[in-house]
């Protein structure tokens, strides 16, 4: 149960904001609870308005890779803000950020900044459709790419030809051009391409899905997607909004060597401020206005303050060789969790890549979202509540990934493992 001040604030918030939150997952609805309200966040910890502090594994859903309010970012924001916060005209920060993304992300020859991951994926899909002249797209069940109408789609009755809206307000016609397939099932993708490959503008995929827990692609699966797209002239889009700059300097595509045609980015590149980006082959990107026929725009795209904050974060991450350190921290957490499970005789599934991870309350191997939704959600809710009581904040949903930061100490991890040992008693 959260403190009295949070409860009062939540009651007030609900009179002004739908559900009392500006993004649904923050409502704690998935864990039958009420959210705490935050007063401050520093390093690996977040403090609520009642003064309770939590070791934080949500990390504002990915951006806080250095931890919260890292000095290198906050000082940059203070400094840069003195020269203005938004110009509506080109500025040097945009070139520096574009150069960094081009240098670090293997698939990117040119890049366009946006203000959110949703804008990045929406724009990438429109560009793929404009470039290929085709309308159909393929996404995968359990992958989330932001709240774009044609990506809020679930597999419907005509699963292999069209999707069904996955939200009220999405017209059937919008969903109809989206084909939603099971992840890690190459045969399902091959069947669609045999039937209508020349109609498919793009495949958009989270290469390591982080919105259904954290799911590992099976050996060769990503290469299979790349090859079948090349065969049919379809654009392969990696949605690395979460994995980009997090699991490696060049994201999943650096680790696997599977280079998509386009990549969507976000979160880490804003240092906590609103930023997204999409990039890829210059031949494709040059179809964007003002050069080409595909329109895409944004008042705050390339915002100097957000880019300066993001660049400060990326440079610090690189200076510290942060990815190796994050993997060491992740391995410590993983070893501890596996030890707890072993001691309890629980064969739950645990997936991790670097500092992204998920514990699934099921003994079934996790191949895709169907396996994740088969996990014991009630047990997760009890586990979440017990950890929160004990000062550990994990994602308030069993279908989210957890994040470590460079600010997490080995002490934090050991304290977390103690709390997990206690929490497992109520699972
Ligand atoms: P935003 O529009 O929320 O910046 O990004 C959308 C998005 C796109 N692609 C991927 C792979 C994503 O994970 C996201 C957003 N991630 C969620 C967390 N699962 C954001 C949290 C929220 O919706 O409040």
Tab-separated table of C-alpha atoms and ligand atoms in Angstrom:
chain	number	residue	atom	x	y	z
A	1	UNK	CA	0.000	0.000	0.000
A	2	UNK	CA	1.409	3.417	-0.910
A	3	UNK	CA	1.620	6.335	1.536
A	4	UNK	CA	-1.181	8.785	2.371
A	5	UNK	CA	0.215	11.661	0.323
A	6	UNK	CA	0.393	9.511	-2.828
A	7	UNK	CA	-3.151	8.345	-2.169
A	8	UNK	CA	-4.354	11.949	-1.851
A	9	UNK	CA	-2.504	13.023	-4.996
A	10	UNK	CA	-3.829	10.041	-6.953
A	11	UNK	CA	-7.399	10.887	-5.911
A	12	UNK	CA	-6.897	14.461	-7.122
A	13	UNK	CA	-5.116	13.353	-10.318
A	14	UNK	CA	-8.054	11.132	-11.244
A	15	UNK	CA	-10.369	14.178	-11.242
A	16	UNK	CA	-8.160	15.876	-13.840
A	17	UNK	CA	-6.333	13.188	-15.848
A	18	UNK	CA	-7.971	10.042	-17.296
A	19	UNK	CA	-7.084	7.245	-14.872
A	20	UNK	CA	-4.926	9.743	-12.969
A	21	UNK	CA	-1.920	9.109	-15.198
A	22	UNK	CA	-0.439	10.329	-18.448
A	23	UNK	CA	0.486	6.835	-19.563
A	24	UNK	CA	-1.590	3.756	-18.669
A	25	UNK	CA	1.114	1.423	-17.346
A	26	UNK	CA	1.927	3.951	-14.584
A	27	UNK	CA	-1.536	3.438	-13.072
A	28	UNK	CA	-0.514	0.136	-11.404
A	29	UNK	CA	-3.773	-1.239	-12.828
A	30	UNK	CA	-1.892	-4.358	-13.975
A	31	UNK	CA	-0.945	-5.087	-10.364
A	32	UNK	CA	-4.282	-4.139	-8.743
A	33	UNK	CA	-2.599	-1.293	-6.852
A	34	UNK	CA	-2.424	2.492	-6.646
A	35	UNK	CA	0.740	4.219	-7.818
A	36	UNK	CA	3.123	6.120	-5.615
A	37	UNK	CA	3.825	9.703	-6.700
A	38	UNK	CA	7.443	10.684	-7.132
A	39	UNK	CA	9.142	13.554	-5.363
A	40	UNK	CA	12.669	12.912	-6.705
A	41	UNK	CA	14.978	10.382	-8.304
A	42	UNK	CA	18.755	10.146	-8.025
A	43	UNK	CA	21.106	7.402	-9.138
A	44	UNK	CA	19.547	3.961	-8.677
A	45	UNK	CA	16.811	5.249	-6.380
A	46	UNK	CA	13.451	6.940	-6.623
A	47	UNK	CA	11.746	8.651	-3.658
A	48	UNK	CA	7.997	9.065	-3.314
A	49	UNK	CA	6.086	11.998	-1.847
A	50	UNK	CA	5.782	10.158	1.478
A	51	UNK	CA	9.548	9.959	1.704
A	52	UNK	CA	9.854	6.236	0.905
A	53	UNK	CA	12.825	5.337	-1.323
A	54	UNK	CA	12.949	2.430	-3.779
A	55	UNK	CA	15.749	0.768	-5.699
A	56	UNK	CA	14.461	1.409	-9.212
A	57	UNK	CA	14.416	-1.214	-12.006
A	58	UNK	CA	11.967	0.693	-14.220
A	59	UNK	CA	14.472	3.428	-15.010
A	60	UNK	CA	11.713	5.601	-16.516
A	61	UNK	CA	11.191	2.673	-18.960
A	62	UNK	CA	14.743	2.734	-20.280
A	63	UNK	CA	16.150	6.292	-20.542
A	64	UNK	CA	17.845	6.298	-17.108
A	65	UNK	CA	20.762	4.113	-18.200
A	66	UNK	CA	23.258	6.182	-16.170
A	67	UNK	CA	20.787	6.263	-13.279
A	68	UNK	CA	18.477	9.151	-12.441
A	69	UNK	CA	19.621	12.795	-12.708
A	70	UNK	CA	23.236	12.028	-13.612
A	71	UNK	CA	25.302	15.177	-13.048
A	72	UNK	CA	26.722	15.056	-16.565
A	73	UNK	CA	23.167	15.340	-17.929
A	74	UNK	CA	21.667	17.790	-15.429
A	75	UNK	CA	24.653	20.137	-15.700
A	76	UNK	CA	24.358	20.045	-19.510
A	77	UNK	CA	20.660	20.883	-19.313
A	78	UNK	CA	21.355	23.826	-16.978
A	79	UNK	CA	24.166	25.101	-19.205
A	80	UNK	CA	22.471	24.694	-22.584
A	81	UNK	CA	19.151	26.102	-21.364
A	82	UNK	CA	20.869	29.441	-20.760
A	83	UNK	CA	21.202	29.780	-24.561
A	84	UNK	CA	17.590	28.908	-25.259
A	85	UNK	CA	15.479	25.724	-25.150
A	86	UNK	CA	13.958	25.542	-28.641
A	87	UNK	CA	14.747	27.377	-31.864
A	88	UNK	CA	12.509	26.069	-34.644
A	89	UNK	CA	15.572	26.380	-36.821
A	90	UNK	CA	18.561	24.063	-37.374
A	91	UNK	CA	21.258	23.999	-34.702
A	92	UNK	CA	24.660	22.266	-34.280
A	93	UNK	CA	23.288	19.802	-31.692
A	94	UNK	CA	21.275	18.155	-34.463
A	95	UNK	CA	24.385	17.485	-36.516
A	96	UNK	CA	26.286	16.094	-33.534
A	97	UNK	CA	23.442	13.755	-32.593
A	98	UNK	CA	22.967	12.619	-36.207
A	99	UNK	CA	26.713	11.970	-36.553
A	100	UNK	CA	26.730	9.964	-33.318
A	101	UNK	CA	23.803	7.788	-34.408
A	102	UNK	CA	25.323	7.266	-37.872
A	103	UNK	CA	28.687	6.353	-36.312
A	104	UNK	CA	27.247	3.989	-33.689
A	105	UNK	CA	24.251	2.277	-35.320
A	106	UNK	CA	25.318	-0.028	-38.192
A	107	UNK	CA	22.117	0.345	-40.266
A	108	UNK	CA	21.964	4.148	-40.159
A	109	UNK	CA	23.376	6.276	-42.978
A	110	UNK	CA	20.883	9.125	-42.443
A	111	UNK	CA	18.569	9.854	-39.513
A	112	UNK	CA	15.616	12.073	-38.616
A	113	UNK	CA	14.864	13.069	-35.017
A	114	UNK	CA	11.378	12.981	-33.472
A	115	UNK	CA	10.002	13.637	-29.976
A	116	UNK	CA	8.927	10.108	-29.074
A	117	UNK	CA	9.354	6.470	-30.021
A	118	UNK	CA	5.800	6.423	-31.328
A	119	UNK	CA	6.568	9.188	-33.794
A	120	UNK	CA	9.693	7.329	-34.865
A	121	UNK	CA	7.883	4.081	-35.674
A	122	UNK	CA	4.914	5.873	-37.260
A	123	UNK	CA	7.275	7.824	-39.511
A	124	UNK	CA	9.391	4.782	-40.381
A	125	UNK	CA	6.311	2.852	-41.505
A	126	UNK	CA	5.052	5.772	-43.616
A	127	UNK	CA	8.500	6.089	-45.216
A	128	UNK	CA	8.652	2.349	-45.950
A	129	UNK	CA	5.213	2.532	-47.584
A	130	UNK	CA	6.156	5.636	-49.559
A	131	UNK	CA	9.467	4.144	-50.677
A	132	UNK	CA	8.020	0.767	-51.764
A	133	UNK	CA	4.625	1.996	-52.958
A	134	UNK	CA	3.106	-0.895	-50.992
A	135	UNK	CA	0.518	-0.775	-48.159
A	136	UNK	CA	0.706	-4.016	-46.140
A	137	UNK	CA	2.973	-4.279	-43.102
A	138	UNK	CA	3.831	-7.145	-40.749
A	139	UNK	CA	4.216	-6.813	-36.991
A	140	UNK	CA	4.400	-9.483	-34.293
A	141	UNK	CA	2.046	-10.335	-31.427
A	142	UNK	CA	3.422	-8.973	-28.183
A	143	UNK	CA	5.655	-6.412	-29.834
A	144	UNK	CA	4.706	-2.831	-28.957
A	145	UNK	CA	5.788	0.022	-31.191
A	146	UNK	CA	3.967	2.960	-29.566
A	147	UNK	CA	0.324	3.949	-29.912
A	148	UNK	CA	0.183	4.377	-33.693
A	149	UNK	CA	-3.243	3.421	-35.089
A	150	UNK	CA	-1.927	0.890	-37.590
A	151	UNK	CA	0.357	-0.677	-35.000
A	152	UNK	CA	-2.320	-1.079	-32.307
A	153	UNK	CA	-3.356	-4.236	-34.094
A	154	UNK	CA	-3.822	-7.838	-32.999
A	155	UNK	CA	-3.988	-10.980	-35.055
A	156	UNK	CA	-7.573	-11.291	-36.164
A	157	UNK	CA	-9.681	-13.920	-37.872
A	158	UNK	CA	-7.885	-13.279	-41.166
A	159	UNK	CA	-4.582	-13.518	-39.329
A	160	UNK	CA	-2.541	-14.214	-42.424
A	161	UNK	CA	-4.034	-11.419	-44.487
A	162	UNK	CA	-5.135	-8.624	-42.126
A	163	UNK	CA	-5.247	-7.578	-38.477
A	164	UNK	CA	-8.018	-6.445	-36.158
A	165	UNK	CA	-7.893	-3.231	-34.102
A	166	UNK	CA	-6.286	-3.756	-30.687
A	167	UNK	CA	-7.798	-0.557	-29.294
A	168	UNK	CA	-11.114	1.258	-29.549
A	169	UNK	CA	-10.892	4.131	-31.986
A	170	UNK	CA	-8.715	2.319	-34.514
A	171	UNK	CA	-10.732	1.941	-37.732
A	172	UNK	CA	-10.865	-1.588	-39.160
A	173	UNK	CA	-9.539	-0.141	-42.398
A	174	UNK	CA	-6.383	1.051	-40.626
A	175	UNK	CA	-5.848	-2.348	-38.977
A	176	UNK	CA	-6.642	-4.149	-42.210
A	177	UNK	CA	-3.296	-3.319	-43.756
A	178	UNK	CA	-1.400	-4.758	-40.784
A	179	UNK	CA	-0.682	-8.479	-40.553
A	180	UNK	CA	0.047	-9.644	-37.020
A	181	UNK	CA	2.073	-12.868	-36.699
A	182	UNK	CA	3.560	-14.944	-33.875
A	183	UNK	CA	7.190	-14.043	-33.050
A	184	UNK	CA	9.857	-16.760	-33.414
A	185	UNK	CA	7.729	-18.678	-35.951
A	186	UNK	CA	9.482	-18.312	-39.364
A	187	UNK	CA	6.956	-20.578	-41.053
A	188	UNK	CA	4.161	-18.053	-40.346
A	189	UNK	CA	6.166	-15.288	-42.049
A	190	UNK	CA	7.093	-17.519	-45.017
A	191	UNK	CA	3.414	-18.403	-45.554
A	192	UNK	CA	2.406	-14.723	-45.781
A	193	UNK	CA	5.240	-13.865	-48.165
A	194	UNK	CA	4.396	-16.803	-50.417
A	195	UNK	CA	0.824	-15.501	-50.546
A	196	UNK	CA	1.465	-11.748	-50.916
A	197	UNK	CA	5.169	-10.940	-50.540
A	198	UNK	CA	5.116	-8.307	-53.265
A	199	UNK	CA	2.413	-6.392	-51.304
A	200	UNK	CA	4.431	-6.137	-48.058
A	201	UNK	CA	6.012	-2.705	-47.523
A	202	UNK	CA	7.739	-3.532	-44.237
A	203	UNK	CA	8.268	-5.852	-41.335
A	204	UNK	CA	8.590	-3.950	-38.060
A	205	UNK	CA	9.979	-5.962	-35.161
A	206	UNK	CA	11.468	-5.506	-31.716
A	207	UNK	CA	14.513	-7.740	-32.321
A	208	UNK	CA	14.461	-8.694	-28.597
A	209	UNK	CA	10.814	-7.990	-27.653
A	210	UNK	CA	10.717	-6.022	-24.397
A	211	UNK	CA	6.968	-5.434	-24.210
A	212	UNK	CA	5.939	-8.994	-23.457
A	213	UNK	CA	8.459	-9.429	-20.705
A	214	UNK	CA	11.837	-9.893	-22.417
A	215	UNK	CA	11.953	-12.441	-25.207
A	216	UNK	CA	15.020	-13.870	-26.962
A	217	UNK	CA	14.863	-14.440	-30.750
A	218	UNK	CA	15.619	-18.020	-31.666
A	219	UNK	CA	18.905	-18.766	-33.425
A	220	UNK	CA	18.747	-17.543	-37.031
A	221	UNK	CA	15.302	-15.943	-36.726
A	222	UNK	CA	16.419	-12.333	-37.242
A	223	UNK	CA	18.606	-13.340	-40.189
A	224	UNK	CA	15.609	-15.191	-41.637
A	225	UNK	CA	13.545	-11.972	-41.441
A	226	UNK	CA	16.367	-10.036	-43.115
A	227	UNK	CA	16.693	-12.593	-45.927
A	228	UNK	CA	12.993	-12.878	-46.702
A	229	UNK	CA	12.661	-9.075	-46.771
A	230	UNK	CA	15.603	-8.832	-49.185
A	231	UNK	CA	14.043	-11.494	-51.413
A	232	UNK	CA	10.729	-9.618	-51.737
A	233	UNK	CA	11.965	-6.003	-51.626
A	234	UNK	CA	10.350	-5.461	-48.208
A	235	UNK	CA	11.879	-2.992	-45.727
A	236	UNK	CA	13.081	-4.567	-42.464
A	237	UNK	CA	12.621	-2.156	-39.570
A	238	UNK	CA	14.219	-2.914	-36.173
A	239	UNK	CA	12.355	-1.107	-33.434
A	240	UNK	CA	15.286	-0.529	-31.057
A	241	UNK	CA	13.561	2.213	-29.072
A	242	UNK	CA	14.302	0.149	-25.950
A	243	UNK	CA	17.351	-1.922	-26.957
A	244	UNK	CA	19.148	0.866	-28.857
A	245	UNK	CA	22.257	2.111	-27.014
A	246	UNK	CA	21.144	-0.086	-24.108
A	247	UNK	CA	22.198	-3.663	-24.897
A	248	UNK	CA	25.278	-2.530	-26.841
A	249	UNK	CA	26.682	0.659	-28.328
A	250	UNK	CA	25.100	-0.309	-31.653
A	251	UNK	CA	22.135	-2.118	-30.160
A	252	UNK	CA	20.937	-5.598	-31.077
A	253	UNK	CA	22.114	-5.160	-34.679
A	254	UNK	CA	25.712	-4.788	-33.463
A	255	UNK	CA	25.451	-7.905	-31.279
A	256	UNK	CA	23.736	-10.132	-33.861
A	257	UNK	CA	25.293	-8.701	-37.039
A	258	UNK	CA	21.808	-8.647	-38.584
A	259	UNK	CA	21.568	-5.177	-40.119
A	260	UNK	CA	18.018	-3.958	-40.863
A	261	UNK	CA	17.098	-1.442	-43.574
A	262	UNK	CA	15.815	1.016	-40.959
A	263	UNK	CA	16.020	1.423	-37.194
A	264	UNK	CA	13.772	3.238	-34.716
A	265	UNK	CA	15.372	4.706	-31.595
A	266	UNK	CA	14.356	6.616	-28.470
A	267	UNK	CA	14.596	6.647	-24.668
A	268	UNK	CA	18.371	6.538	-23.956
A	269	UNK	CA	19.104	9.144	-26.677
A	270	UNK	CA	17.108	11.789	-24.822
A	271	UNK	CA	18.839	11.448	-21.453
A	272	UNK	CA	15.333	11.463	-19.958
A	273	UNK	CA	13.982	14.259	-22.180
A	274	UNK	CA	11.505	13.551	-25.016
A	275	UNK	CA	13.405	12.223	-28.030
A	276	UNK	CA	12.914	9.587	-30.731
A	277	UNK	CA	14.673	8.947	-34.022
A	278	UNK	CA	14.439	6.800	-37.126
A	279	UNK	CA	17.206	6.183	-39.619
A	280	UNK	CA	18.487	3.844	-42.276
A	281	UNK	CA	19.897	3.666	-45.784
A	282	UNK	CA	20.306	7.126	-47.350
A	283	UNK	CA	18.549	5.812	-50.458
A	284	UNK	CA	15.424	5.238	-48.359
A	285	UNK	CA	15.733	8.234	-46.010
A	286	UNK	CA	16.107	10.656	-48.942
A	287	UNK	CA	12.461	9.968	-49.807
A	288	UNK	CA	11.525	12.174	-46.839
A	289	UNK	CA	10.370	15.781	-47.271
A	290	UNK	CA	11.773	18.256	-48.092
A	291	UNK	CA	13.853	16.061	-50.444
A	292	UNK	CA	11.271	13.453	-51.342
A	293	UNK	CA	7.527	12.802	-51.404
A	294	UNK	CA	7.045	11.326	-47.894
A	295	UNK	CA	5.938	14.015	-45.466
A	296	UNK	CA	7.198	13.927	-41.884
A	297	UNK	CA	7.651	16.823	-39.448
A	298	UNK	CA	7.733	17.939	-35.797
A	299	UNK	CA	7.785	21.259	-33.954
A	300	UNK	CA	10.249	19.983	-31.363
A	301	UNK	CA	12.080	17.441	-33.509
A	302	UNK	CA	15.814	17.910	-32.890
A	303	UNK	CA	15.127	20.038	-29.810
A	304	UNK	CA	18.510	21.439	-28.692
A	305	UNK	CA	17.970	20.811	-24.981
A	306	UNK	CA	16.840	17.214	-25.464
A	307	UNK	CA	19.667	16.457	-27.895
A	308	UNK	CA	22.289	18.060	-25.667
A	309	UNK	CA	21.025	15.967	-22.728
A	310	UNK	CA	21.001	12.811	-24.847
A	311	UNK	CA	24.483	13.448	-26.211
A	312	UNK	CA	25.833	14.028	-22.705
A	313	UNK	CA	24.357	10.673	-21.668
A	314	UNK	CA	25.670	8.795	-24.714
A	315	UNK	CA	29.180	10.251	-24.372
A	316	UNK	CA	29.325	9.342	-20.677
A	317	UNK	CA	28.085	5.829	-21.432
A	318	UNK	CA	30.820	5.460	-24.058
A	319	UNK	CA	33.538	7.046	-21.905
A	320	UNK	CA	32.774	4.552	-19.127
A	321	UNK	CA	32.512	1.575	-21.538
A	322	UNK	CA	29.171	1.313	-19.783
A	323	UNK	CA	27.801	-1.665	-21.700
A	324	UNK	CA	30.414	-4.051	-20.301
A	325	UNK	CA	29.775	-2.795	-16.753
A	326	UNK	CA	26.006	-3.085	-17.211
A	327	UNK	CA	26.457	-6.701	-18.308
A	328	UNK	CA	28.520	-7.470	-15.190
A	329	UNK	CA	25.763	-5.998	-13.019
A	330	UNK	CA	23.159	-7.930	-14.995
A	331	UNK	CA	25.075	-11.166	-14.588
A	332	UNK	CA	25.269	-10.618	-10.804
A	333	UNK	CA	21.521	-10.061	-10.624
A	334	UNK	CA	20.850	-13.085	-12.841
A	335	UNK	CA	23.094	-15.392	-10.799
A	336	UNK	CA	21.346	-14.252	-7.637
A	337	UNK	CA	17.857	-14.768	-9.016
A	338	UNK	CA	18.715	-18.196	-10.398
A	339	UNK	CA	20.112	-19.101	-6.981
A	340	UNK	CA	16.871	-18.056	-5.293
A	341	UNK	CA	14.769	-20.035	-7.778
A	342	UNK	CA	16.976	-23.100	-7.335
A	343	UNK	CA	16.720	-22.894	-3.556
A	344	UNK	CA	12.919	-22.650	-3.805
A	345	UNK	CA	12.764	-25.442	-6.343
A	346	UNK	CA	11.080	-23.083	-8.805
A	347	UNK	CA	11.890	-23.527	-12.486
A	348	UNK	CA	10.651	-20.055	-13.529
A	349	UNK	CA	12.081	-18.636	-16.756
A	350	UNK	CA	14.567	-15.744	-16.628
A	351	UNK	CA	15.723	-13.944	-19.795
A	352	UNK	CA	18.475	-11.326	-19.899
A	353	UNK	CA	20.626	-9.421	-22.377
A	354	UNK	CA	23.030	-7.003	-20.719
A	355	UNK	CA	20.973	-4.725	-18.461
A	356	UNK	CA	17.532	-5.769	-19.770
A	357	UNK	CA	15.824	-8.729	-18.165
A	358	UNK	CA	12.558	-10.385	-17.171
A	359	UNK	CA	11.525	-13.064	-14.681
A	360	UNK	CA	8.509	-15.024	-15.950
A	361	UNK	CA	6.301	-16.790	-13.430
A	362	UNK	CA	6.052	-19.913	-15.532
A	363	UNK	CA	8.147	-23.025	-16.034
A	364	UNK	CA	7.321	-23.088	-19.753
A	365	UNK	CA	10.055	-21.973	-22.130
A	366	UNK	CA	9.304	-18.449	-23.383
A	367	UNK	CA	9.249	-18.434	-27.206
A	368	UNK	CA	6.737	-15.633	-27.685
A	369	UNK	CA	4.001	-13.619	-26.020
A	370	UNK	CA	1.605	-16.602	-25.813
A	371	UNK	CA	4.028	-18.267	-23.395
A	372	UNK	CA	4.422	-15.013	-21.438
A	373	UNK	CA	0.654	-14.563	-21.059
A	374	UNK	CA	0.482	-18.138	-19.779
A	375	UNK	CA	2.563	-17.150	-16.732
A	376	UNK	CA	0.995	-16.829	-13.264
A	377	UNK	CA	-0.125	-13.175	-13.174
A	378	UNK	CA	-1.544	-13.483	-9.642
A	379	UNK	CA	1.809	-14.716	-8.348
A	380	UNK	CA	3.483	-11.795	-10.101
A	381	UNK	CA	1.099	-9.341	-8.404
A	382	UNK	CA	1.953	-10.724	-4.967
A	383	UNK	CA	5.668	-10.634	-5.805
A	384	UNK	CA	5.447	-7.037	-7.075
A	385	UNK	CA	3.614	-5.867	-3.897
A	386	UNK	CA	6.087	-7.618	-1.601
A	387	UNK	CA	9.076	-6.075	-3.382
A	388	UNK	CA	7.500	-2.609	-3.335
A	389	UNK	CA	6.833	-2.925	0.399
A	390	UNK	CA	10.490	-3.838	0.785
A	391	UNK	CA	11.710	-0.807	-1.182
A	392	UNK	CA	12.270	-2.395	-4.607
A	393	UNK	CA	10.386	-0.968	-7.608
A	394	UNK	CA	10.029	-3.269	-10.616
A	395	UNK	CA	7.744	-2.702	-13.621
A	396	UNK	CA	4.071	-2.783	-12.485
A	397	UNK	CA	3.259	-5.371	-15.146
A	398	UNK	CA	4.462	-8.915	-15.884
A	399	UNK	CA	4.774	-7.930	-19.543
A	400	UNK	CA	7.577	-5.405	-19.210
A	401	UNK	CA	11.357	-5.653	-19.152
A	402	UNK	CA	13.462	-4.600	-16.168
A	403	UNK	CA	16.392	-2.203	-16.506
A	404	UNK	CA	19.668	-1.837	-14.624
A	405	UNK	CA	21.700	1.375	-14.710
A	406	UNK	CA	25.334	2.270	-14.141
A	407	UNK	CA	24.205	3.830	-10.864
A	408	UNK	CA	23.110	0.439	-9.460
A	409	UNK	CA	25.734	-0.772	-6.995
A	410	UNK	CA	26.505	-4.349	-6.054
A	411	UNK	CA	24.993	-3.402	-2.701
A	412	UNK	CA	21.750	-2.418	-4.446
A	413	UNK	CA	21.702	-5.773	-6.192
A	414	UNK	CA	22.402	-7.714	-3.016
A	415	UNK	CA	19.640	-5.783	-1.197
A	416	UNK	CA	17.335	-6.524	-4.122
A	417	UNK	CA	18.131	-10.241	-3.952
A	418	UNK	CA	17.344	-10.229	-0.226
A	419	UNK	CA	13.991	-8.627	-0.987
A	420	UNK	CA	13.354	-11.149	-3.775
A	421	UNK	CA	14.109	-14.041	-1.419
A	422	UNK	CA	11.457	-12.694	0.967
A	423	UNK	CA	9.014	-11.947	-1.861
A	424	UNK	CA	9.263	-15.503	-3.175
A	425	UNK	CA	7.655	-16.656	0.064
A	426	UNK	CA	4.355	-15.103	-1.018
A	427	UNK	CA	4.476	-16.232	-4.647
B	1	LIG	P1	7.143	6.261	-26.765
B	1	LIG	O1	6.168	6.848	-27.757
B	1	LIG	O2	6.451	5.791	-25.497
B	1	LIG	O3	8.337	7.174	-26.484
B	1	LIG	O4	7.807	4.965	-27.429
B	1	LIG	C1	6.959	3.940	-27.890
B	1	LIG	C2	7.732	2.639	-27.974
B	1	LIG	C3	8.172	2.209	-29.210
B	1	LIG	N1	8.873	1.049	-29.340
B	1	LIG	C4	9.166	0.297	-28.262
B	1	LIG	C5	9.954	-0.970	-28.440
B	1	LIG	C6	8.743	0.699	-26.966
B	1	LIG	O5	9.038	-0.076	-25.897
B	1	LIG	C7	8.018	1.894	-26.814
B	1	LIG	C8	7.501	2.368	-25.477
B	1	LIG	N2	7.845	1.558	-24.360
B	1	LIG	C9	6.926	1.595	-23.249
B	1	LIG	C10	7.425	0.601	-22.196
B	1	LIG	N3	7.114	-0.719	-22.532
B	1	LIG	C11	6.774	2.970	-22.698
B	1	LIG	C12	6.092	3.053	-21.347
B	1	LIG	C13	4.757	3.709	-21.452
B	1	LIG	O6	4.018	3.435	-22.427
B	1	LIG	O7	4.431	4.496	-20.527
